[in-house]
PDB file of C-alpha atoms and ligand atoms in Angstrom:
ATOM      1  CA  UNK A  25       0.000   0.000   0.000  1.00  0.00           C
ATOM      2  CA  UNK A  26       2.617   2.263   0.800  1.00  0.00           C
ATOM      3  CA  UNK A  27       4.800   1.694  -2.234  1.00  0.00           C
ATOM      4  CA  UNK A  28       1.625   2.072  -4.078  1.00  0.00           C
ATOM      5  CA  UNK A  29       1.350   5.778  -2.424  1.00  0.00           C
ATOM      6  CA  UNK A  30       5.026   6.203  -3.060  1.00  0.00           C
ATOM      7  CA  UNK A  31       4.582   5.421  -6.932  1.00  0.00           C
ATOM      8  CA  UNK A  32       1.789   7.711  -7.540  1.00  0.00           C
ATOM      9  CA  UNK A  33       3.258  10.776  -5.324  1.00  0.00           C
ATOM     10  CA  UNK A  34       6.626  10.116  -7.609  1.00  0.00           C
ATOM     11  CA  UNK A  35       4.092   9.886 -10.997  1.00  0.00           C
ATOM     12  CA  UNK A  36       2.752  13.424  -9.579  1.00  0.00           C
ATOM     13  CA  UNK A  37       5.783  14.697  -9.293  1.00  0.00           C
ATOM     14  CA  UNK A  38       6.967  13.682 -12.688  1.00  0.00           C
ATOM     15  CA  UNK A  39       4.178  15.431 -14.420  1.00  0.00           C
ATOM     16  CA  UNK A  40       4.654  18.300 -12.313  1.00  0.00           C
ATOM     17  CA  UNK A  41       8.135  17.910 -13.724  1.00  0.00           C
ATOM     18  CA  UNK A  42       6.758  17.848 -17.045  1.00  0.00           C
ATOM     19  CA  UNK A  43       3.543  20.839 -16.882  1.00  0.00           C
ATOM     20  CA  UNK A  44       6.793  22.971 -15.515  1.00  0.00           C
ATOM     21  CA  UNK A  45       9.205  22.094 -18.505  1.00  0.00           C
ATOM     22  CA  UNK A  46       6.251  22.981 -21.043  1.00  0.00           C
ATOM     23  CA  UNK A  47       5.249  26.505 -19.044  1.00  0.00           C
ATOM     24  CA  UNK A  48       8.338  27.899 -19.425  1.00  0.00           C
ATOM     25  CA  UNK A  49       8.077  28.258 -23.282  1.00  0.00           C
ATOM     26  CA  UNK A  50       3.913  28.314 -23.695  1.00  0.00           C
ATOM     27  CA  UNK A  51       2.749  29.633 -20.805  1.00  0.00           C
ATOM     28  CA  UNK A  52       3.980  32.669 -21.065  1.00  0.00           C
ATOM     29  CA  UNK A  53       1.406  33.695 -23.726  1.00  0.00           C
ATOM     30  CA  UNK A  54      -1.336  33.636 -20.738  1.00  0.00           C
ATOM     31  CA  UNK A  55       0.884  36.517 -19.444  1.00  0.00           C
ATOM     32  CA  UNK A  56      -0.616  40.155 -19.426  1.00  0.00           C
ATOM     33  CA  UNK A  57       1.785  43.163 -18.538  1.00  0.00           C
ATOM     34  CA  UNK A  58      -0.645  45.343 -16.334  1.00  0.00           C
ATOM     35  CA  UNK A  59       2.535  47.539 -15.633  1.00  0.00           C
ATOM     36  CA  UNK A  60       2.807  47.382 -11.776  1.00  0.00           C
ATOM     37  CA  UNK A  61       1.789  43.433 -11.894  1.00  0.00           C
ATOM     38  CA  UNK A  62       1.485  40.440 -14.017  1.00  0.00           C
ATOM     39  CA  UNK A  63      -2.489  38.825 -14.802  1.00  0.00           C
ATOM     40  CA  UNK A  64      -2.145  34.538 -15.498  1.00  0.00           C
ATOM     41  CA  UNK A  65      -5.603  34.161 -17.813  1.00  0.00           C
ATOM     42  CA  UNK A  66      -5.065  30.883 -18.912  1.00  0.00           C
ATOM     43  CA  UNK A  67      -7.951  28.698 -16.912  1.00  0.00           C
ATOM     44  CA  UNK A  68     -11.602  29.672 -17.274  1.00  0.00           C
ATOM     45  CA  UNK A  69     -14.322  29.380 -14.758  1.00  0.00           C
ATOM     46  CA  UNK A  70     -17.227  27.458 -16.142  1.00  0.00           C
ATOM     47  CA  UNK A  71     -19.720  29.133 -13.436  1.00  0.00           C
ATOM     48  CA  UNK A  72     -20.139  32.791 -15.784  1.00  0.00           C
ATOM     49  CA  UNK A  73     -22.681  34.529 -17.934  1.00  0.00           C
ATOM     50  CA  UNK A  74     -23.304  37.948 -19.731  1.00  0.00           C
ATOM     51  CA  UNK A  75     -23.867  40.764 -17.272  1.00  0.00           C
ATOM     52  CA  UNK A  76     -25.771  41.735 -20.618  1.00  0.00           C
ATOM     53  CA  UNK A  77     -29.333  40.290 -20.211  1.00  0.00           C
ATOM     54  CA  UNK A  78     -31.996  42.865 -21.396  1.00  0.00           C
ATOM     55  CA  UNK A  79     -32.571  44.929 -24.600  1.00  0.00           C
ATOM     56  CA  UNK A  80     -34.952  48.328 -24.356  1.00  0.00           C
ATOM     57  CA  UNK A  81     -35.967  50.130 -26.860  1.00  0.00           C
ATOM     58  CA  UNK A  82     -36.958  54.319 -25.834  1.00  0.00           C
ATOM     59  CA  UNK A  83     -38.368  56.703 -28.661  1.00  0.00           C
ATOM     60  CA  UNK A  84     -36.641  60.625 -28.168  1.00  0.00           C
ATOM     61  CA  UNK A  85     -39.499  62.229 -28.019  1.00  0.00           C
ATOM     62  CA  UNK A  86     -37.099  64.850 -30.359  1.00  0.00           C
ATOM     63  CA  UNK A  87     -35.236  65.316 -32.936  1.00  0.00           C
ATOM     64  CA  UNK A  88     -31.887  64.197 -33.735  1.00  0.00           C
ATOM     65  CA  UNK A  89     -29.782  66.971 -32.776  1.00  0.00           C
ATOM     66  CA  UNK A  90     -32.025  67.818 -29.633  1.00  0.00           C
ATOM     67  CA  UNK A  91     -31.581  63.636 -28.530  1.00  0.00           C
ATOM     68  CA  UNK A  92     -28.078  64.016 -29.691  1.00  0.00           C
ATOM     69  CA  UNK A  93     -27.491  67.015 -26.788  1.00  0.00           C
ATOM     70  CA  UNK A  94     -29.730  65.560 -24.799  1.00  0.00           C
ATOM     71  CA  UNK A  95     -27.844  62.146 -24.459  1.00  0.00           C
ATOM     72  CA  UNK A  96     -24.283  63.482 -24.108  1.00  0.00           C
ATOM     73  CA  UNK A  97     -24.798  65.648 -21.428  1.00  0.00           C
ATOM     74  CA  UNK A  98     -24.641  64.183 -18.049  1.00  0.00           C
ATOM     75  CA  UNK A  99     -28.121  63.318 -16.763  1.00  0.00           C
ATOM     76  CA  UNK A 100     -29.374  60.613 -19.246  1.00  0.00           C
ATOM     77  CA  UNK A 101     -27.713  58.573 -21.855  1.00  0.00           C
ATOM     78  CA  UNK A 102     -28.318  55.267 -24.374  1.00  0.00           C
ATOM     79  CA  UNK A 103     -25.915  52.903 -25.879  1.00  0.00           C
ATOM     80  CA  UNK A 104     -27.106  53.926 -29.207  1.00  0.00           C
ATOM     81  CA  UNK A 105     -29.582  56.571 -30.786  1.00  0.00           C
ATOM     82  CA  UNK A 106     -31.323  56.250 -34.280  1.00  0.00           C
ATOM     83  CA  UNK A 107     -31.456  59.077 -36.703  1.00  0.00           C
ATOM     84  CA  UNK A 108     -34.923  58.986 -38.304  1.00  0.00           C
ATOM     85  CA  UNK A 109     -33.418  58.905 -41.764  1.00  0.00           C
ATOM     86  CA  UNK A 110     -30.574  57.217 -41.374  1.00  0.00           C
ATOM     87  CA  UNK A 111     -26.942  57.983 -43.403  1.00  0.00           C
ATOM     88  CA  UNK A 112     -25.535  55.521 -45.328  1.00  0.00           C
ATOM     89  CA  UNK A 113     -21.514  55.192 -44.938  1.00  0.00           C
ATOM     90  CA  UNK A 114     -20.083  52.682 -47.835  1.00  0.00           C
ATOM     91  CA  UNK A 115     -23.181  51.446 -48.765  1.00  0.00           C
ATOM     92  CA  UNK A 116     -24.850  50.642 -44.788  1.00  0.00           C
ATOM     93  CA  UNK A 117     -26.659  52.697 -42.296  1.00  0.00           C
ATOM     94  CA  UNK A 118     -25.278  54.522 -40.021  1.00  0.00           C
ATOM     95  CA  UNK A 119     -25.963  54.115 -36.168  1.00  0.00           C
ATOM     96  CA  UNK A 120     -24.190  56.679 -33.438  1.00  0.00           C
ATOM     97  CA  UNK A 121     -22.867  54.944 -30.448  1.00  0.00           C
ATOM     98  CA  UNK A 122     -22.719  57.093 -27.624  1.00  0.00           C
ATOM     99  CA  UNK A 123     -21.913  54.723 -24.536  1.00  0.00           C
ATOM    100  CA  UNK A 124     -19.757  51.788 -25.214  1.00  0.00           C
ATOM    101  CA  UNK A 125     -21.580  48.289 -24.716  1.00  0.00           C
ATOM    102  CA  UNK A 126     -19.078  47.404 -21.658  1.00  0.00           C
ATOM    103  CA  UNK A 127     -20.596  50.817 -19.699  1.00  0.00           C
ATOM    104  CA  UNK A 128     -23.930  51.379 -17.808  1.00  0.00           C
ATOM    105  CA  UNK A 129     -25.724  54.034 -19.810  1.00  0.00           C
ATOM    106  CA  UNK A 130     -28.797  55.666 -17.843  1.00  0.00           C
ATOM    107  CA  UNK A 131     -31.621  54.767 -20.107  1.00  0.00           C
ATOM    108  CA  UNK A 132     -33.868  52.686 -17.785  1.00  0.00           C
ATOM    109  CA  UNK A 133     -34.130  55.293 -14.946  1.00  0.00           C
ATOM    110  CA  UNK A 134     -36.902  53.301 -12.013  1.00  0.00           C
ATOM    111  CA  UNK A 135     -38.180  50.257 -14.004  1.00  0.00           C
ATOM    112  CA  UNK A 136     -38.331  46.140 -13.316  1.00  0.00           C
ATOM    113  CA  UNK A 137     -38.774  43.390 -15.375  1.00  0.00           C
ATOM    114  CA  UNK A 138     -39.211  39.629 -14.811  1.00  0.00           C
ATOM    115  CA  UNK A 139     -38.448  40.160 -11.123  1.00  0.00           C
ATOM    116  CA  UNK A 140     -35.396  42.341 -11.588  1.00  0.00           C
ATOM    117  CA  UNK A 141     -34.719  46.170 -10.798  1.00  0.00           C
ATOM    118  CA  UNK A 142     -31.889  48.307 -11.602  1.00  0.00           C
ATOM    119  CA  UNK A 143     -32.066  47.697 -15.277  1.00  0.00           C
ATOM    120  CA  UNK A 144     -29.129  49.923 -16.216  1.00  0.00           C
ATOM    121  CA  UNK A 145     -26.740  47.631 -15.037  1.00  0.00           C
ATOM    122  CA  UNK A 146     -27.794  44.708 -17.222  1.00  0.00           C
ATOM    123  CA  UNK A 147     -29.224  46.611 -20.233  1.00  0.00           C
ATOM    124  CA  UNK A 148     -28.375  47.627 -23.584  1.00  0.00           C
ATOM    125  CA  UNK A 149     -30.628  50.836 -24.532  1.00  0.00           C
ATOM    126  CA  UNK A 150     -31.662  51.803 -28.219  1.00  0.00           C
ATOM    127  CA  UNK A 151     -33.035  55.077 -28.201  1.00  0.00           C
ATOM    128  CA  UNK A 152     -34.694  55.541 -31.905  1.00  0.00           C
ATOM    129  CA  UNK A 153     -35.728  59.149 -33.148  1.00  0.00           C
ATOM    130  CA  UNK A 154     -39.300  59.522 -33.335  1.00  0.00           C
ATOM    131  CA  UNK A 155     -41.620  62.371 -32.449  1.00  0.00           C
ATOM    132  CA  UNK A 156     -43.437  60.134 -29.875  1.00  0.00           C
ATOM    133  CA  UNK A 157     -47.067  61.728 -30.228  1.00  0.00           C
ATOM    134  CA  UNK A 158     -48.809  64.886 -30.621  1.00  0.00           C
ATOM    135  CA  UNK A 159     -52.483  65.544 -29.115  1.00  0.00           C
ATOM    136  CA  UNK A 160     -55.041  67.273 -31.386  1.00  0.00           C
ATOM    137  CA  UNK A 161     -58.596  67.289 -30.824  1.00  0.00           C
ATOM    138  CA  UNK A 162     -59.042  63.650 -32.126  1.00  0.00           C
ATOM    139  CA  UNK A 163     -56.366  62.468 -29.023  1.00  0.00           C
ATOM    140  CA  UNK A 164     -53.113  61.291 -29.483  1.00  0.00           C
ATOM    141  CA  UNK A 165     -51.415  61.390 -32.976  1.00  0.00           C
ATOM    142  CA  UNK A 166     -48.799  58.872 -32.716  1.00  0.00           C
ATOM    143  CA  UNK A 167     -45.095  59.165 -35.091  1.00  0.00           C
ATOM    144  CA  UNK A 168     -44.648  55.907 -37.665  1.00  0.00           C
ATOM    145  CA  UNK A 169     -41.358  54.812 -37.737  1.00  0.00           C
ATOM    146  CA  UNK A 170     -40.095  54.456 -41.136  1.00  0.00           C
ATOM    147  CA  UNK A 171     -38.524  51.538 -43.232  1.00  0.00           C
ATOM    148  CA  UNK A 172     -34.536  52.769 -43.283  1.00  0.00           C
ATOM    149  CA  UNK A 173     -34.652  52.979 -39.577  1.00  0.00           C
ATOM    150  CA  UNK A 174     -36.735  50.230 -38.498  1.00  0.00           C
ATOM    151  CA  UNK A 175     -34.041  48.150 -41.261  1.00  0.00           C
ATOM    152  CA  UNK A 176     -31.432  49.316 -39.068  1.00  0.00           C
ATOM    153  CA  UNK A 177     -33.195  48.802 -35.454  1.00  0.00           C
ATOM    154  CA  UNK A 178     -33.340  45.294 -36.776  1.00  0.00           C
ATOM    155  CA  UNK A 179     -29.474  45.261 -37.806  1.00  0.00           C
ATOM    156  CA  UNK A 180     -28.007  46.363 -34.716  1.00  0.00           C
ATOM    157  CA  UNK A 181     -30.676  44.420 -32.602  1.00  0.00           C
ATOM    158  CA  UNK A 182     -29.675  41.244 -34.204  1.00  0.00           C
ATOM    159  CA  UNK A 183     -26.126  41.733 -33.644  1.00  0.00           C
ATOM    160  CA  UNK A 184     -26.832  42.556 -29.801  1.00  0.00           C
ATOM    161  CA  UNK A 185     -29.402  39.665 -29.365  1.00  0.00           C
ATOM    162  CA  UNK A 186     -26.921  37.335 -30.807  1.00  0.00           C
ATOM    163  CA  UNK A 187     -23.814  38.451 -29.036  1.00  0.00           C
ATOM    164  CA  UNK A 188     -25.187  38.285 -25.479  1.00  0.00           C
ATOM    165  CA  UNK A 189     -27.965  35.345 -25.930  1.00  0.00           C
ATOM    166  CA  UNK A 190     -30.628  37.799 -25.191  1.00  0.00           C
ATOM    167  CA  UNK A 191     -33.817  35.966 -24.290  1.00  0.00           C
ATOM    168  CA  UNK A 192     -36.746  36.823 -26.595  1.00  0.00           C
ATOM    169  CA  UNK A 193     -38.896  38.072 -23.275  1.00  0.00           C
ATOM    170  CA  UNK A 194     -35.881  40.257 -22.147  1.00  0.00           C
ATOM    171  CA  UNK A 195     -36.410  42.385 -25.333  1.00  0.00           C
ATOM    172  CA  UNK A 196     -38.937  44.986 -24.112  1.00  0.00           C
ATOM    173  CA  UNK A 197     -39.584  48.706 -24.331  1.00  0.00           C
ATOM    174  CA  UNK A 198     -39.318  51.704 -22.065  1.00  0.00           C
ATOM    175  CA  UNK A 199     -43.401  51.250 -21.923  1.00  0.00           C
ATOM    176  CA  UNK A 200     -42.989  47.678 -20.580  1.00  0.00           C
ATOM    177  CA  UNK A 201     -40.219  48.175 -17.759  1.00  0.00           C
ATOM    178  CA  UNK A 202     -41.672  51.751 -16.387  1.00  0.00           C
ATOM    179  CA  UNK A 203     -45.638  51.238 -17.721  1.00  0.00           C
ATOM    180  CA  UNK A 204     -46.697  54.231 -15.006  1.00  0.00           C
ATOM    181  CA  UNK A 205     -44.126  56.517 -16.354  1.00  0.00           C
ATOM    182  CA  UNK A 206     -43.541  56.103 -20.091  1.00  0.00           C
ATOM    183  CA  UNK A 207     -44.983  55.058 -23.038  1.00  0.00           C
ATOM    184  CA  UNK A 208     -41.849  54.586 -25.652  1.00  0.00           C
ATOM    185  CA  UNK A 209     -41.411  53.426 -27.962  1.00  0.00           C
ATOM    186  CA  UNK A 210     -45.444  53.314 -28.420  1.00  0.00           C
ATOM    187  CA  UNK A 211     -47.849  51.328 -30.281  1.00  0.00           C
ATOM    188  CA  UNK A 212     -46.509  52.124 -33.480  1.00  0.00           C
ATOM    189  CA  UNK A 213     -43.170  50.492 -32.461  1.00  0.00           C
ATOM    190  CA  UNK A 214     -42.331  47.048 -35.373  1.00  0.00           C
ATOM    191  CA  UNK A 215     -42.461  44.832 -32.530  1.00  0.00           C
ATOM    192  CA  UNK A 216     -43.792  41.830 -35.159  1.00  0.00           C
ATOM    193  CA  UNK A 217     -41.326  42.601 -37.742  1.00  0.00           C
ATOM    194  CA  UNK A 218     -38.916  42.195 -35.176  1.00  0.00           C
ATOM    195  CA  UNK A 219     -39.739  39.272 -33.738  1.00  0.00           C
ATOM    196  CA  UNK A 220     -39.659  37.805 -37.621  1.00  0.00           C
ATOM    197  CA  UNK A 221     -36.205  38.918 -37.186  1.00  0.00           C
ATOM    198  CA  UNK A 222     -35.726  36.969 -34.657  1.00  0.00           C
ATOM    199  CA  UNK A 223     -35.727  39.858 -32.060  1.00  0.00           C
ATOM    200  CA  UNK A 224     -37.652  40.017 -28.516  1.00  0.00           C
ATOM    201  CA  UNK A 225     -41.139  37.561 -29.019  1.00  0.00           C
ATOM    202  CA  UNK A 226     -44.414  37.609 -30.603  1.00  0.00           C
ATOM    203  CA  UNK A 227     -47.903  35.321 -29.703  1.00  0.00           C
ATOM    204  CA  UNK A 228     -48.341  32.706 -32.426  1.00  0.00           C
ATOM    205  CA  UNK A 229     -51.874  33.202 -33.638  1.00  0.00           C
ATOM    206  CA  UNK A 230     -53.075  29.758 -32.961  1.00  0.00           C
ATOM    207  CA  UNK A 231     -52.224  29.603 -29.936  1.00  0.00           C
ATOM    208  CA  UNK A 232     -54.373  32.672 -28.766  1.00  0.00           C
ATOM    209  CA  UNK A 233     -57.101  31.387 -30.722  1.00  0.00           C
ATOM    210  CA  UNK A 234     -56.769  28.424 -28.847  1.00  0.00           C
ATOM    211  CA  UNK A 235     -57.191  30.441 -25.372  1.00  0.00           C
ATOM    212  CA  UNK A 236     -60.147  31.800 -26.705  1.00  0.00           C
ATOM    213  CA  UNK A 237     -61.987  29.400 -27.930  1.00  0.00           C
ATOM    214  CA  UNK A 238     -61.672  27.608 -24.135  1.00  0.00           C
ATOM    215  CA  UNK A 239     -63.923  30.501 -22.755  1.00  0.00           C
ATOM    216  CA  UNK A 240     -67.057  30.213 -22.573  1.00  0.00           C
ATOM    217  CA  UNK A 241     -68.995  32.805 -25.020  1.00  0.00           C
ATOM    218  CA  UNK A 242     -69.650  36.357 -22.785  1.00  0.00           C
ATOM    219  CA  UNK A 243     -67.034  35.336 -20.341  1.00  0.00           C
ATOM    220  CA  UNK A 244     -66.118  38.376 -18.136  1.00  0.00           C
ATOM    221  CA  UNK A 245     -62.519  38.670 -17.839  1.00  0.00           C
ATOM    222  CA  UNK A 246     -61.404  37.681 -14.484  1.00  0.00           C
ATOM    223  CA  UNK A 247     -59.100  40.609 -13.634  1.00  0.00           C
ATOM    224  CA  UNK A 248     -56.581  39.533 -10.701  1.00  0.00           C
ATOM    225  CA  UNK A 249     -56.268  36.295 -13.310  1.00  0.00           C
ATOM    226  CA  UNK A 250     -55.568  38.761 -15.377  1.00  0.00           C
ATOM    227  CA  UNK A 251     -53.015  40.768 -13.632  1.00  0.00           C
ATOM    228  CA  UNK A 252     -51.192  37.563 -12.185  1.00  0.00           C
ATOM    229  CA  UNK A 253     -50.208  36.231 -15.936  1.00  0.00           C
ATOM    230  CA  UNK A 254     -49.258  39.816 -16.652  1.00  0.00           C
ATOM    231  CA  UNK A 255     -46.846  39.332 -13.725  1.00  0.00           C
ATOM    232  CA  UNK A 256     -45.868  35.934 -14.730  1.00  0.00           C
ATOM    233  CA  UNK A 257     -45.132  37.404 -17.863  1.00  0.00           C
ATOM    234  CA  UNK A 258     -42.387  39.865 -16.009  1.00  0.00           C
ATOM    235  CA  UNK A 259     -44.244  43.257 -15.594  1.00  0.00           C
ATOM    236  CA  UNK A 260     -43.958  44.710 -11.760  1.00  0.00           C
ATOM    237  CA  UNK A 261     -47.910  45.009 -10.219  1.00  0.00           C
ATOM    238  CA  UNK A 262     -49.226  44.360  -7.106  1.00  0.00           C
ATOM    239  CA  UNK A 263     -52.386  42.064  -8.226  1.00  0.00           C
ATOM    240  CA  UNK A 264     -55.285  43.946  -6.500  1.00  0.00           C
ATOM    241  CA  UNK A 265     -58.201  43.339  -8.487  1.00  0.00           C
ATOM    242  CA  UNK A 266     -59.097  47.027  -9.449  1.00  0.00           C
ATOM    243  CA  UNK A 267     -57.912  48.303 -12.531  1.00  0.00           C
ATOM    244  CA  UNK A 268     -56.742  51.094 -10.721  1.00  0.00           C
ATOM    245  CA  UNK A 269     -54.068  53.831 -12.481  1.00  0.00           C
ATOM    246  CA  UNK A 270     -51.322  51.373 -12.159  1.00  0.00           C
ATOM    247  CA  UNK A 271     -53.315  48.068 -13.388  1.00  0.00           C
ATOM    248  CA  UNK A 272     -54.475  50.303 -16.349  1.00  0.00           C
ATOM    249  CA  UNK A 273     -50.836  52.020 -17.406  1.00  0.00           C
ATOM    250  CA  UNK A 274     -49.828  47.835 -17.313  1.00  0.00           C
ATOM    251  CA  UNK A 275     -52.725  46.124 -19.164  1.00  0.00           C
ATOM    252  CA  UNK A 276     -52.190  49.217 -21.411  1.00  0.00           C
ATOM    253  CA  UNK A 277     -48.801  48.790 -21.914  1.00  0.00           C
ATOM    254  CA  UNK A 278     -48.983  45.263 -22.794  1.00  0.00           C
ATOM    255  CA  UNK A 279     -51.480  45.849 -25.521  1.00  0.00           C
ATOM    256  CA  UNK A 280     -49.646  48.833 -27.160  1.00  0.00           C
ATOM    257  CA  UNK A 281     -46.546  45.897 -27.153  1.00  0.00           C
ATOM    258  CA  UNK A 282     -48.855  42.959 -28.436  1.00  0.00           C
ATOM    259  CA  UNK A 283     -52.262  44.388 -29.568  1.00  0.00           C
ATOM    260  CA  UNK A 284     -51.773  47.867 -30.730  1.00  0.00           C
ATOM    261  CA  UNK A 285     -54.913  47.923 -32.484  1.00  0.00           C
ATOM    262  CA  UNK A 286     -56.846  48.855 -29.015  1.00  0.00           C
ATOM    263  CA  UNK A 287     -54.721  49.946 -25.929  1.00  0.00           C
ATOM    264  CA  UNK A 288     -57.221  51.696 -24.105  1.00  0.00           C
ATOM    265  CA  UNK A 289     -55.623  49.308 -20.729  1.00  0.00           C
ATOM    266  CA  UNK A 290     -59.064  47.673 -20.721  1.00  0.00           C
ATOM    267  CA  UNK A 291     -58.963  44.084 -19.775  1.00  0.00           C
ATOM    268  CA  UNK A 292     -60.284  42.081 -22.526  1.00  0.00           C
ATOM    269  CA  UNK A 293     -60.457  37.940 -23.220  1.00  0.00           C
ATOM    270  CA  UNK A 294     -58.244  38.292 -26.336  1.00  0.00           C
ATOM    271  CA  UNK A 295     -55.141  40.415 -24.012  1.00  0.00           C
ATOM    272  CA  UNK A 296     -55.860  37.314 -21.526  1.00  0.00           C
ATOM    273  CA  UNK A 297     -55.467  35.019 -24.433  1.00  0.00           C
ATOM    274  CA  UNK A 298     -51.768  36.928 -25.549  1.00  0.00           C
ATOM    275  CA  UNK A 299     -50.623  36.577 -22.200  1.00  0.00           C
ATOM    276  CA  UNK A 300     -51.358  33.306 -22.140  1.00  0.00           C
ATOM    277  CA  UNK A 301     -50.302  32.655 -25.658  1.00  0.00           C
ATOM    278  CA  UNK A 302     -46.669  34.039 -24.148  1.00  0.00           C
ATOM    279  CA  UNK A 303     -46.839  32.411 -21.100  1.00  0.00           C
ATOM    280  CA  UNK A 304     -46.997  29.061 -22.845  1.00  0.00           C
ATOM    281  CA  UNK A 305     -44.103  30.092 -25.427  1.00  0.00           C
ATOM    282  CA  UNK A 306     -41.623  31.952 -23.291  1.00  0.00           C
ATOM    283  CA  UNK A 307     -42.707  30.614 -19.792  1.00  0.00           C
ATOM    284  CA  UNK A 308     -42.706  32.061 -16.423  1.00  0.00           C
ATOM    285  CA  UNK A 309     -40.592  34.824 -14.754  1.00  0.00           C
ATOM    286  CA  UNK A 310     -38.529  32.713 -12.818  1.00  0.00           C
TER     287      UNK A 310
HETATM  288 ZN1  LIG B  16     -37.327  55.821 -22.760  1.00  0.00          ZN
END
């Protein structure tokens, strides 16, 4: 037994031996000169992710110049921003970066999503140029976003989602994260074309169809059911039972993301049959 012992502490120390021989000329490459010490990076820790988990999406509210100033001085600031009409630059559009990815930019402001709070530090934000909406006496006049700058929303999205492994549910708006406070990037925002992009997620048809054909006909929407997929989904409500101001900016903000066509922040069965349409395709917050 103990010559056993003996053989495999002298085997150790022969491969010792040998790992040291080889360091001396390849190891060195794992070497980093931080000036005042050295950094070994060789081994890599298995138990790591992206700090990079969420994808927003703001309107300016402005123009391009006014967003431009806006963004650079030192209250608020976005990854990216969006000229309306984009330049093109050897044939591609042309996107200004004004925080690199690696920073915190302060897009998010006080916002949650799927259970989590201070967005900033796990966000990239797009801010897009669009006038947001103007009120005349027929209400709100909302701004279309047009095709060169939704075609490169849908670049530079795809290239984020991919890098980082965004989840489809983490791709939201400023609407979505902060419902009683904002309401970018609207209704009018290509949320669908997105999604056929493979960007942030969509209900399949059939499966809300589905969900609605299980109610029975004149079925009143039951709304804490309501409100507790809409929190299952990841938006931040206390489930109360009254659409108060806060249940109404949510419901209202869910439908201007997947039902644009009436986002009055009415429960309806068809905005219970989305959210459980996305509930069954994206699951849970955790
Ligand atoms: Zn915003």
């Amino acid at each position: 037994m103990q010559k056993l012992v003996r053989f495999a502490a002298i085997g150790a120390l022969f491969t010792m031996l040998l790992v040291g021989c080889q360091s001396n000329t390849q190891r060195k490459n794992y070497f980093i000169d931080r000036g005042t010490y050295m950094v070994e990076n060789h081994y890599r820790a298995q138990g790591s992710d992206e700090r990079i988990r969420f994808l927003f999406f703001h309107y300016t509210a402005e123009d391009f110049n006014s967003a431009l100033k806006t963004l650079t001085d030192e209250n608020v600031s976005a990854h990216y921003l969006v000229p309306a009409d984009p330049p093109q630059k050897d044939g591609k559009y042309v996107v200004w970066q004004l925080v690199p990815e690696y920073q915190r930019a302060w897009h998010a402001g006080a916002s949650a999503w799927r259970g989590r709070t201070n967005l900033n530090d796990t966000s990239i934000g797009i801010e897009i140029e669009n006038k947001g909406y103007q009120e005349n006496i027929l209400g709100r006049i909302w701004s279309p976003y047009n095709a060169q700058q939704t075609e490169l929303v849908i670049a530079l999205s795809e290239d984020i989602v991919r890098r980082y492994s965004i989840l489809p549910q983490n791709v939201v708006g400023h609407m979505d994260i902060a419902p009683h406070r904002k309401l970018d990037p609207g209704p009018l925002f290509p949320w669908k074309k997105l999604y056929e992009h493979g960007i942030g997620a969509w209900p399949d048809q059939a499966t809300v169809h589905k969900y609605l054909a299980m109610r029975a006909k004149d079925e009143p929407v039951d709304l804490l059911k309501l409100q507790n997929k809409l929190v299952a989904y990841g938006y931040s409500i206390e489930a109360n039972r009254t659409n108060d101001i806060e249940s109404h900016s949510i419901i209202a903000a869910f439908q201007m993301h997947f039902r644009p066509a009436d986002f009055r922040g009415l429960p309806d069965a068809e905005t219970e049959a989305i959210a459980d349409a996305l509930l069954e395709k994206y699951g849970s917050n955790p």
